[in-house]
């Protein structure tokens, strides 16, 4: 989600490939069998959602199959082909959480939880395209590609099992392993959904069985990255639980264990989480405070996982935790130095956004990505359309300030997402820096165009995706660079390639780097 990453293993690359190919090709089969019922274009209609699961939303008036303590219990757990049913975990005891052999005692407990909006979820506009009937030739191509991706994944999974089983990451060059994310088998948990999607049920069952023994109340790490732990472990378990239709209750149990651990990092005076959590100090009773220089991707990208955990367990504390973050971001959105967007860094302790650097890429990316996805997850049941309004204002500002039309040799009409610095002297300055991590933006804008009834933004979404495809196609390796710079044109202009202008820009950047290097050289006395 954000940079820098420690390392990208072959297994992670394979997972990225398979998910991409699966979405493009396999969903054709899914959508061809899906309901064709139409909604009012782009936004929502009142009434019962097409989602029939009684455990999906957590609204007060949604009927559910509840356990004894009135929490939604997974459907289908009695399936004879399913693993042995595991009962739901015990409720969180207010004010404490067991960590190892010690108790974590809350110093800033919550007395009034934020609630989901009442009512059944709205039926949102369809996002997935209705594909034409698949030809025999197209099907053969799709199956051939799926087979190639699965073969690559099977090779990587075999390497992980042989050399790094129950470790966080495989180091493929030396056949070793590293413990980079708490030492709780991050790759295994993060790969559960991929195993299921691949149809590798035997391997999936083996991984689930191994995950039962992961002890989230013990780690050798002195500090936990709350964001990474959330997306890899909590997201990993919840994703696999939902994909399997709740037939593996142990996955929800493990997700709850992770959620209770993460919740301890929210025990601060303003209930903003400590994103780099020093758990030992917390156990010793130290007063916790949120950071003064917190990446917005780290603090803002907890929403989906925590909300889903509340929906599935019926315990509102997780949703309450992230709803408070959303509310603070909303308060500040129109009062930053670039109204509509949030700077990369915030002071979570003082709840201020006074930095002057803005991007939708690294260190901010998933915060923006989660806005439309959270809207969909809660069935469009926004408090006064909070998420919709936040997304609309953010995209308006991004279109006017962050997105740029680059000058390219073939004069392709594409868009890229850059970065902006705001200061009192020069005003708003665009840096035409592209990022591989920014390639999600086209998909996000496309989703927003559908669910928020913004058809005019679909063309913007397409051009952003075309920009990333262009950079892939024009690299000798066929792989887009992690970061790069381009020459921007005036937006919506007839942008023609100018070799001399491009050369001058390259020389100017090189000169600037040389001068910067000289300034940073150490002084020597002889």
Coordinates of C-alpha atoms in Angstrom, one line a residue:
X1 CA 0.0 0.0 0.0
X2 CA 2.7 2.4 0.7
X3 CA 6.5 2.6 0.3
X4 CA 9.1 1.6 1.2
X5 CA 8.5 -2.1 0.9
X6 CA 11.2 -4.3 2.4
X7 CA 11.1 -6.9 -0.4
X8 CA 8.8 -8.4 -2.9
X9 CA 9.0 -12.2 -3.1
X10 CA 8.1 -14.3 -6.1
X11 CA 5.0 -15.5 -4.2
X12 CA 3.7 -11.9 -3.8
X13 CA 4.3 -11.2 -7.5
X14 CA 2.5 -14.4 -8.4
X15 CA -0.5 -13.4 -6.2
X16 CA -0.7 -10.0 -7.9
X17 CA -0.6 -11.7 -11.3
X18 CA -3.3 -14.2 -10.5
X19 CA -5.7 -11.7 -9.0
X20 CA -5.3 -9.5 -12.0
X21 CA -5.9 -12.2 -14.5
X22 CA -8.7 -13.7 -12.5
X23 CA -10.5 -10.4 -12.4
X24 CA -10.2 -9.8 -16.1
X25 CA -11.0 -13.3 -17.3
X26 CA -12.7 -15.4 -14.7
X27 CA -15.3 -12.8 -13.7
X28 CA -16.7 -13.1 -17.2
X29 CA -18.2 -16.5 -16.1
X30 CA -19.4 -15.0 -12.9
X31 CA -21.1 -12.0 -14.4
X32 CA -22.7 -14.0 -17.1
X33 CA -24.6 -15.9 -14.4
X34 CA -25.3 -12.9 -12.2
X35 CA -28.5 -11.1 -12.0
X36 CA -29.2 -8.6 -14.7
X37 CA -31.5 -6.4 -12.6
X38 CA -30.7 -2.8 -13.2
X39 CA -30.7 0.0 -10.6
X40 CA -31.1 3.7 -11.1
X41 CA -27.9 4.5 -13.0
X42 CA -24.9 5.2 -10.9
X43 CA -26.2 5.7 -7.4
X44 CA -28.7 3.8 -5.3
X45 CA -32.3 2.9 -4.7
X46 CA -34.0 2.2 -1.4
X47 CA -35.0 -1.3 -0.5
X48 CA -33.6 -4.7 0.1
X49 CA -30.1 -5.3 -1.2
X50 CA -29.4 -8.0 -3.7
X51 CA -27.0 -9.3 -1.1
X52 CA -28.9 -12.0 0.7
X53 CA -26.5 -13.0 3.4
X54 CA -27.9 -12.3 6.8
X55 CA -24.5 -11.7 8.3
X56 CA -23.3 -9.1 5.8
X57 CA -24.1 -5.7 7.2
X58 CA -24.8 -5.6 10.9
X59 CA -27.7 -3.2 10.8
X60 CA -30.2 -3.4 13.6
X61 CA -33.2 -4.4 11.5
X62 CA -31.5 -7.1 9.4
X63 CA -32.7 -10.6 10.4
X64 CA -29.8 -12.9 11.3
X65 CA -29.0 -16.3 12.5
X66 CA -27.5 -15.4 15.8
X67 CA -25.5 -17.3 18.4
X68 CA -26.5 -17.4 22.0
X69 CA -24.9 -14.0 22.7
X70 CA -26.8 -12.5 19.8
X71 CA -23.9 -12.2 17.4
X72 CA -24.3 -13.3 13.8
X73 CA -23.0 -16.9 13.4
X74 CA -21.5 -18.1 10.2
X75 CA -23.9 -19.7 7.7
X76 CA -23.2 -23.2 6.4
X77 CA -21.0 -24.3 9.2
X78 CA -23.0 -27.6 9.4
X79 CA -21.8 -28.6 5.9
X80 CA -20.5 -32.2 6.3
X81 CA -17.6 -31.3 3.9
X82 CA -16.5 -28.4 6.2
X83 CA -13.9 -28.7 8.9
X84 CA -15.1 -29.2 12.4
X85 CA -17.2 -26.2 13.5
X86 CA -15.5 -23.9 16.0
X87 CA -17.8 -21.7 18.1
X88 CA -17.4 -17.9 18.1
X89 CA -14.7 -16.5 20.3
X90 CA -15.6 -15.1 23.7
X91 CA -16.7 -11.5 23.8
X92 CA -14.0 -8.8 24.5
X93 CA -14.0 -8.0 28.2
X94 CA -14.2 -4.2 28.4
X95 CA -10.9 -2.7 29.6
X96 CA -8.6 -5.6 29.2
X97 CA -7.0 -8.0 26.7
X98 CA -4.7 -10.9 27.4
X99 CA -1.3 -10.6 25.8
X100 CA 1.0 -13.5 26.6
X101 CA 0.6 -14.0 30.3
X102 CA -0.2 -10.4 31.0
X103 CA -3.3 -8.2 30.9
X104 CA -3.5 -5.0 28.9
X105 CA -5.6 -2.5 30.8
X106 CA -7.3 0.3 28.9
X107 CA -6.7 3.8 30.2
X108 CA -9.1 5.5 27.8
X109 CA -12.1 3.3 27.4
X110 CA -15.0 4.1 25.0
X111 CA -18.3 4.7 26.7
X112 CA -20.5 5.4 23.6
X113 CA -19.9 3.4 20.5
X114 CA -20.5 4.7 17.0
X115 CA -23.4 2.8 15.3
X116 CA -24.1 1.7 11.8
X117 CA -26.9 3.6 10.1
X118 CA -30.2 1.9 10.5
X119 CA -32.0 0.2 7.7
X120 CA -31.3 -2.4 5.0
X121 CA -28.5 -1.8 2.6
X122 CA -29.2 0.1 -0.6
X123 CA -28.9 -1.7 -3.9
X124 CA -25.9 0.0 -5.5
X125 CA -25.2 0.4 -9.2
X126 CA -23.5 -2.6 -10.9
X127 CA -19.7 -2.0 -11.2
X128 CA -18.8 -5.1 -13.3
X129 CA -19.1 -4.8 -17.0
X130 CA -21.5 -7.1 -18.8
X131 CA -19.2 -9.0 -21.2
X132 CA -20.4 -10.4 -24.5
X133 CA -20.7 -14.2 -24.9
X134 CA -17.2 -15.7 -24.8
X135 CA -15.9 -17.1 -28.1
X136 CA -14.2 -20.5 -28.2
X137 CA -10.9 -18.7 -29.2
X138 CA -11.2 -16.2 -26.3
X139 CA -12.0 -19.0 -23.8
X140 CA -8.9 -21.0 -25.0
X141 CA -6.7 -17.9 -24.5
X142 CA -8.2 -17.3 -21.1
X143 CA -7.7 -20.8 -19.9
X144 CA -4.1 -20.9 -21.2
X145 CA -3.3 -17.7 -19.3
X146 CA -4.9 -19.0 -16.2
X147 CA -2.9 -22.2 -16.4
X148 CA 0.3 -20.2 -16.8
X149 CA -0.4 -18.1 -13.8
X150 CA -1.5 -21.0 -11.6
X151 CA 1.7 -22.9 -12.6
X152 CA 3.8 -20.0 -11.5
X153 CA 1.9 -19.7 -8.3
X154 CA 2.2 -23.4 -7.5
X155 CA 6.0 -23.1 -8.0
X156 CA 6.1 -20.2 -5.5
X157 CA 3.9 -21.9 -3.0
X158 CA 6.0 -25.0 -3.1
X159 CA 9.1 -22.9 -2.4
X160 CA 7.4 -21.2 0.6
X161 CA 6.4 -24.6 2.0
X162 CA 9.8 -26.1 1.5
X163 CA 11.9 -23.2 2.8
X164 CA 9.8 -20.8 4.8
X165 CA 6.8 -22.6 6.2
X166 CA 5.1 -20.6 9.0
X167 CA 7.6 -17.8 8.5
X168 CA 6.5 -14.4 7.3
X169 CA 8.4 -14.2 4.0
X170 CA 10.5 -16.4 1.8
X171 CA 13.8 -15.0 0.5
X172 CA 13.8 -16.8 -2.9
X173 CA 17.4 -16.2 -3.9
X174 CA 19.0 -17.9 -0.9
X175 CA 16.1 -20.2 0.0
X176 CA 15.8 -18.6 3.4
X177 CA 13.2 -16.7 5.3
X178 CA 12.6 -13.5 7.3
X179 CA 10.2 -12.5 10.0
X180 CA 9.1 -9.1 8.9
X181 CA 5.5 -8.8 10.1
X182 CA 5.3 -10.0 13.7
X183 CA 6.5 -13.6 13.0
X184 CA 2.9 -14.9 12.5
X185 CA 3.3 -16.5 9.0
X186 CA 2.3 -13.5 7.1
X187 CA 2.6 -15.1 3.7
X188 CA 0.5 -18.1 4.7
X189 CA -2.4 -16.0 6.0
X190 CA -2.2 -13.4 3.2
X191 CA -2.3 -16.2 0.6
X192 CA -5.4 -18.0 1.9
X193 CA -7.7 -16.3 -0.5
X194 CA -5.4 -17.0 -3.5
X195 CA -5.3 -20.7 -2.6
X196 CA -9.1 -20.8 -2.6
X197 CA -9.4 -18.8 -5.8
X198 CA -6.9 -21.2 -7.5
X199 CA -9.0 -24.2 -6.5
X200 CA -6.2 -25.6 -4.4
X201 CA -8.6 -26.8 -1.7
X202 CA -6.1 -29.4 -0.2
X203 CA -3.4 -26.8 0.2
X204 CA -6.0 -24.3 1.6
X205 CA -7.2 -26.8 4.2
X206 CA -3.5 -27.5 5.2
X207 CA -2.9 -23.8 5.5
X208 CA -6.0 -23.2 7.6
X209 CA -5.1 -26.1 9.9
X210 CA -1.6 -24.6 10.4
X211 CA -3.1 -21.1 11.0
X212 CA -5.1 -22.5 14.0
X213 CA -1.8 -22.6 16.0
X214 CA -0.7 -19.1 15.3
X215 CA -0.4 -17.3 18.7
X216 CA -1.2 -13.6 18.2
X217 CA -0.5 -13.0 21.9
X218 CA 3.2 -13.6 21.5
X219 CA 5.8 -12.0 19.2
X220 CA 9.5 -11.3 19.3
X221 CA 9.0 -7.9 17.6
X222 CA 9.2 -5.0 20.0
X223 CA 7.1 -2.8 17.8
X224 CA 4.1 -3.8 15.6
X225 CA 3.1 -2.0 12.4
X226 CA -0.7 -1.7 12.9
X227 CA -1.4 -1.1 9.2
X228 CA 0.6 -4.0 7.9
X229 CA -0.8 -6.3 10.6
X230 CA -4.3 -5.2 9.6
X231 CA -4.1 -5.7 5.9
X232 CA -2.1 -9.0 6.0
X233 CA -3.5 -10.8 9.0
X234 CA -7.0 -9.3 9.7
X235 CA -7.7 -8.8 6.0
X236 CA -6.2 -12.2 5.2
X237 CA -8.5 -14.1 7.6
X238 CA -11.6 -12.1 6.8
X239 CA -11.1 -12.4 3.0
X240 CA -10.7 -16.1 3.2
X241 CA -13.7 -16.4 5.6
X242 CA -16.0 -14.5 3.2
X243 CA -14.7 -16.3 0.1
X244 CA -15.6 -19.6 1.7
X245 CA -19.0 -18.5 2.7
X246 CA -18.4 -18.8 6.4
X247 CA -17.8 -22.5 6.3
X248 CA -14.5 -22.2 8.1
X249 CA -15.5 -20.6 11.4
X250 CA -11.9 -20.8 12.7
X251 CA -11.0 -18.1 10.2
X252 CA -13.4 -15.6 12.0
X253 CA -12.0 -16.7 15.3
X254 CA -8.4 -15.9 14.3
X255 CA -9.6 -12.6 12.8
X256 CA -11.1 -11.7 16.1
X257 CA -7.9 -12.5 17.9
X258 CA -6.0 -10.2 15.6
X259 CA -8.7 -7.5 15.9
X260 CA -8.6 -7.6 19.7
X261 CA -4.8 -7.2 19.6
X262 CA -4.9 -4.3 17.1
X263 CA -7.7 -2.6 19.1
X264 CA -5.2 -2.1 22.0
X265 CA -3.3 0.4 19.9
X266 CA -6.4 2.7 19.9
X267 CA -6.1 3.2 23.6
X268 CA -5.0 6.9 23.4
X269 CA -6.7 10.0 24.8
X270 CA -8.2 10.9 21.4
X271 CA -8.7 7.3 20.3
X272 CA -6.4 7.7 17.3
X273 CA -4.3 4.6 17.0
X274 CA -0.6 4.3 17.6
X275 CA 0.4 3.2 14.1
X276 CA 3.8 1.9 15.3
X277 CA 2.7 0.2 18.5
X278 CA 5.3 -0.5 21.2
X279 CA 3.3 -3.2 22.9
X280 CA 5.7 -3.9 25.7
X281 CA 5.5 -0.3 27.0
X282 CA 1.7 -0.5 26.7
X283 CA 1.6 -3.6 28.8
X284 CA 3.7 -1.9 31.4
X285 CA 1.1 0.8 31.7
X286 CA 2.7 3.6 29.8
X287 CA 0.3 6.3 28.6
X288 CA -0.1 5.8 24.8
X289 CA -0.4 8.8 22.4
X290 CA -0.9 8.8 18.7
X291 CA 2.1 9.9 16.5
X292 CA 2.9 13.4 15.5
X293 CA 4.0 12.4 12.0
X294 CA 1.6 9.7 10.9
X295 CA 1.2 8.6 7.3
X296 CA -2.4 9.0 6.2
X297 CA -2.3 5.6 4.4
X298 CA -1.4 3.9 7.7
X299 CA -4.0 5.5 9.9
X300 CA -6.8 5.8 7.3
X301 CA -6.5 2.3 5.7
X302 CA -8.0 0.3 8.6
X303 CA -11.6 1.0 7.7
X304 CA -12.6 -2.0 5.6
X305 CA -11.2 -4.7 7.8
X306 CA -12.4 -3.2 11.1
X307 CA -15.8 -2.6 9.7
X308 CA -16.2 -6.1 8.3
X309 CA -15.1 -7.6 11.6
X310 CA -17.9 -5.7 13.4
X311 CA -20.4 -6.8 10.7
X312 CA -19.5 -10.4 11.2
X313 CA -19.1 -10.5 15.0
X314 CA -21.8 -8.0 16.0
X315 CA -19.2 -6.3 18.2
X316 CA -19.3 -2.5 17.4
X317 CA -16.0 -1.6 19.0
X318 CA -14.0 -2.3 15.8
X319 CA -16.3 -0.1 13.6
X320 CA -16.3 2.6 16.3
X321 CA -12.5 2.7 16.2
X322 CA -12.3 3.5 12.5
X323 CA -15.5 5.6 12.3
X324 CA -13.7 8.1 14.7
X325 CA -10.9 8.3 12.2
X326 CA -13.2 8.9 9.3
X327 CA -14.9 11.7 11.3
X328 CA -11.7 13.5 11.9
X329 CA -10.6 13.3 8.3
X330 CA -14.0 14.7 7.3
X331 CA -13.6 17.7 9.6
X332 CA -10.3 18.7 8.1
X333 CA -10.9 18.0 4.4
X334 CA -11.8 21.6 3.5
X335 CA -9.2 23.2 5.7
X336 CA -5.9 21.7 4.5
X337 CA -3.5 23.8 2.3
X338 CA -5.0 22.0 -0.7
X339 CA -8.7 21.8 0.2
X340 CA -10.2 18.5 -0.8
X341 CA -7.1 16.4 -0.2
X342 CA -5.2 15.5 2.9
X343 CA -1.4 15.9 3.1
X344 CA 0.8 12.7 3.3
X345 CA 1.6 13.3 6.9
X346 CA -0.8 14.2 9.8
X347 CA -0.3 15.0 13.5
X348 CA -2.6 12.3 14.9
X349 CA -1.8 13.4 18.4
X350 CA -3.0 16.9 17.9
X351 CA -5.5 16.0 15.1
X352 CA -4.0 18.5 12.6
X353 CA -3.1 18.2 8.9
X354 CA -0.5 20.9 8.4
X355 CA 2.0 19.2 6.1
X356 CA 2.2 20.6 2.5
X357 CA 2.9 17.5 0.4
X358 CA 0.0 15.8 -1.5
X359 CA -0.2 12.6 -3.5
X360 CA -2.6 9.8 -4.2
X361 CA 0.4 7.5 -4.5
X362 CA 2.8 6.1 -2.0
X363 CA 2.1 6.8 1.7
X364 CA -1.4 8.0 0.9
X365 CA -2.8 5.6 -1.6
X366 CA -5.1 3.2 0.2
X367 CA -6.7 5.9 2.3
X368 CA -8.3 7.2 -0.9
X369 CA -9.0 3.7 -2.3
X370 CA -11.0 2.8 0.8
X371 CA -13.5 5.6 0.5
X372 CA -15.7 4.2 -2.3
X373 CA -15.0 0.6 -1.1
X374 CA -16.2 1.5 2.5
X375 CA -19.3 3.0 0.9
X376 CA -20.0 -0.3 -0.8
X377 CA -19.2 -2.4 2.2
X378 CA -21.8 -0.7 4.4
X379 CA -24.3 -1.0 1.6
X380 CA -24.4 2.8 0.8
X381 CA -25.6 3.5 4.3
X382 CA -23.5 6.6 4.7
X383 CA -24.2 9.0 7.6
X384 CA -25.4 12.1 5.6
X385 CA -23.5 10.7 2.6
X386 CA -20.2 11.2 4.5
X387 CA -18.1 8.9 2.3
X388 CA -19.6 10.1 -1.0
X389 CA -19.0 13.7 -0.1
X390 CA -15.5 13.1 0.9
X391 CA -14.7 11.1 -2.2
X392 CA -16.4 13.7 -4.5
X393 CA -14.4 16.6 -3.1
X394 CA -11.1 14.6 -3.1
X395 CA -11.5 13.6 -6.8
X396 CA -12.5 17.1 -7.8
X397 CA -9.3 18.4 -6.3
X398 CA -7.2 15.6 -7.7
X399 CA -8.5 16.1 -11.2
X400 CA -7.7 19.8 -11.0
X401 CA -4.3 19.5 -9.3
X402 CA -2.8 16.0 -9.2
X403 CA -3.7 14.3 -12.5
X404 CA -1.6 15.4 -15.4
X405 CA -1.4 14.8 -19.2
X406 CA 2.2 13.7 -20.0
X407 CA 4.0 14.4 -23.3
X408 CA 4.9 11.1 -24.9
X409 CA 6.6 10.2 -28.2
X410 CA 3.5 8.6 -29.8
X411 CA 1.3 11.5 -28.6
X412 CA -1.0 9.0 -26.7
X413 CA -3.8 10.7 -24.9
X414 CA -3.2 9.4 -21.4
X415 CA -3.2 10.6 -17.8
X416 CA -0.9 10.0 -14.9
X417 CA -1.2 10.9 -11.2
X418 CA 1.6 13.1 -9.8
X419 CA 2.3 14.9 -6.6
X420 CA 1.9 18.5 -5.4
X421 CA 3.7 20.7 -2.9
X422 CA 1.9 23.8 -1.6
X423 CA 3.7 26.8 -0.1
X424 CA 2.9 30.5 0.5
X425 CA 5.5 31.7 -2.1
X426 CA 5.0 29.6 -5.2
X427 CA 1.5 28.3 -4.5
X428 CA 0.7 24.9 -5.9
X429 CA 3.6 23.2 -7.6
X430 CA 3.0 19.9 -9.6
X431 CA 5.7 17.3 -9.6
X432 CA 5.1 15.1 -12.7
X433 CA 6.2 12.0 -10.9
X434 CA 4.5 8.8 -11.8
X435 CA 4.4 5.8 -9.5
X436 CA 3.6 2.1 -9.9
X437 CA 1.6 2.3 -6.7
X438 CA -0.6 4.9 -8.3
X439 CA -2.0 2.4 -10.9
X440 CA -4.9 1.6 -8.6
X441 CA -6.3 5.1 -9.2
X442 CA -7.9 4.3 -12.5
X443 CA -9.9 1.5 -11.0
X444 CA -10.9 3.6 -8.0
X445 CA -12.1 6.4 -10.3
X446 CA -14.0 3.9 -12.4
X447 CA -15.7 2.4 -9.3
X448 CA -16.6 5.9 -8.1
X449 CA -18.0 6.9 -11.5
X450 CA -20.4 3.9 -11.3
X451 CA -21.5 4.0 -7.7
X452 CA -21.6 7.8 -7.3
X453 CA -23.2 8.5 -10.6
X454 CA -20.3 10.3 -12.2
X455 CA -20.3 9.1 -15.8
X456 CA -18.1 11.9 -16.9
X457 CA -15.3 10.5 -14.7
X458 CA -15.2 7.2 -16.5
X459 CA -13.2 8.8 -19.3
X460 CA -10.7 10.0 -16.7
X461 CA -10.5 6.5 -15.3
X462 CA -9.8 5.0 -18.7
X463 CA -7.0 7.5 -19.4
X464 CA -5.4 6.8 -16.0
X465 CA -5.4 3.1 -16.8
X466 CA -4.1 3.7 -20.3
X467 CA -1.3 5.7 -18.7
X468 CA -0.1 2.7 -16.7
X469 CA -0.4 0.4 -19.7
X470 CA 1.6 2.8 -21.8
X471 CA 4.5 2.8 -19.2
X472 CA 4.5 -1.0 -19.2
X473 CA 4.5 -1.2 -23.0
X474 CA 7.3 1.3 -23.4
X475 CA 9.8 -0.2 -21.0
X476 CA 12.4 -2.6 -22.4
X477 CA 11.6 -5.1 -19.6
X478 CA 7.9 -4.8 -20.2
X479 CA 7.6 -3.8 -16.5
X480 CA 6.6 -0.4 -15.4
X481 CA 9.2 1.5 -13.2
X482 CA 8.5 1.9 -9.5
X483 CA 8.9 5.7 -9.8
X484 CA 9.6 8.0 -12.8
X485 CA 9.2 11.5 -14.1
X486 CA 7.5 12.8 -17.2
X487 CA 7.0 16.1 -19.0
X488 CA 3.5 17.5 -18.3
X489 CA 1.4 19.3 -20.9
X490 CA -1.5 21.6 -20.3
X491 CA -4.5 19.5 -19.4
X492 CA -6.9 18.7 -22.2
X493 CA -4.5 20.2 -24.8
X494 CA -3.3 18.8 -28.1
X495 CA -0.1 17.5 -26.4
X496 CA 2.5 16.9 -29.1
X497 CA 6.0 15.3 -28.5
X498 CA 8.8 17.9 -28.4
X499 CA 12.2 16.2 -28.3
X500 CA 14.1 19.4 -27.4
X501 CA 11.7 20.2 -24.6
X502 CA 12.1 16.6 -23.3
X503 CA 16.0 16.8 -23.4
X504 CA 16.0 20.2 -21.6
X505 CA 13.8 18.8 -18.9
X506 CA 16.1 15.8 -18.4
X507 CA 19.2 18.0 -18.2
X508 CA 17.5 20.3 -15.8
X509 CA 16.6 17.4 -13.5
X510 CA 20.1 16.0 -13.8
X511 CA 21.6 19.4 -12.9
X512 CA 19.3 19.7 -9.9
X513 CA 20.3 16.3 -8.6
X514 CA 24.0 17.2 -9.0
X515 CA 23.6 20.4 -7.1
X516 CA 21.7 18.6 -4.4
X517 CA 24.4 16.0 -4.1
X518 CA 27.1 18.7 -3.7
X519 CA 25.2 20.4 -1.0
X520 CA 24.9 17.2 0.9
X521 CA 28.6 16.3 0.6
X522 CA 30.4 16.3 4.0
X523 CA 33.0 19.0 4.6
X524 CA 36.6 17.9 5.2
X525 CA 39.4 19.8 7.1
X526 CA 43.0 19.1 6.1

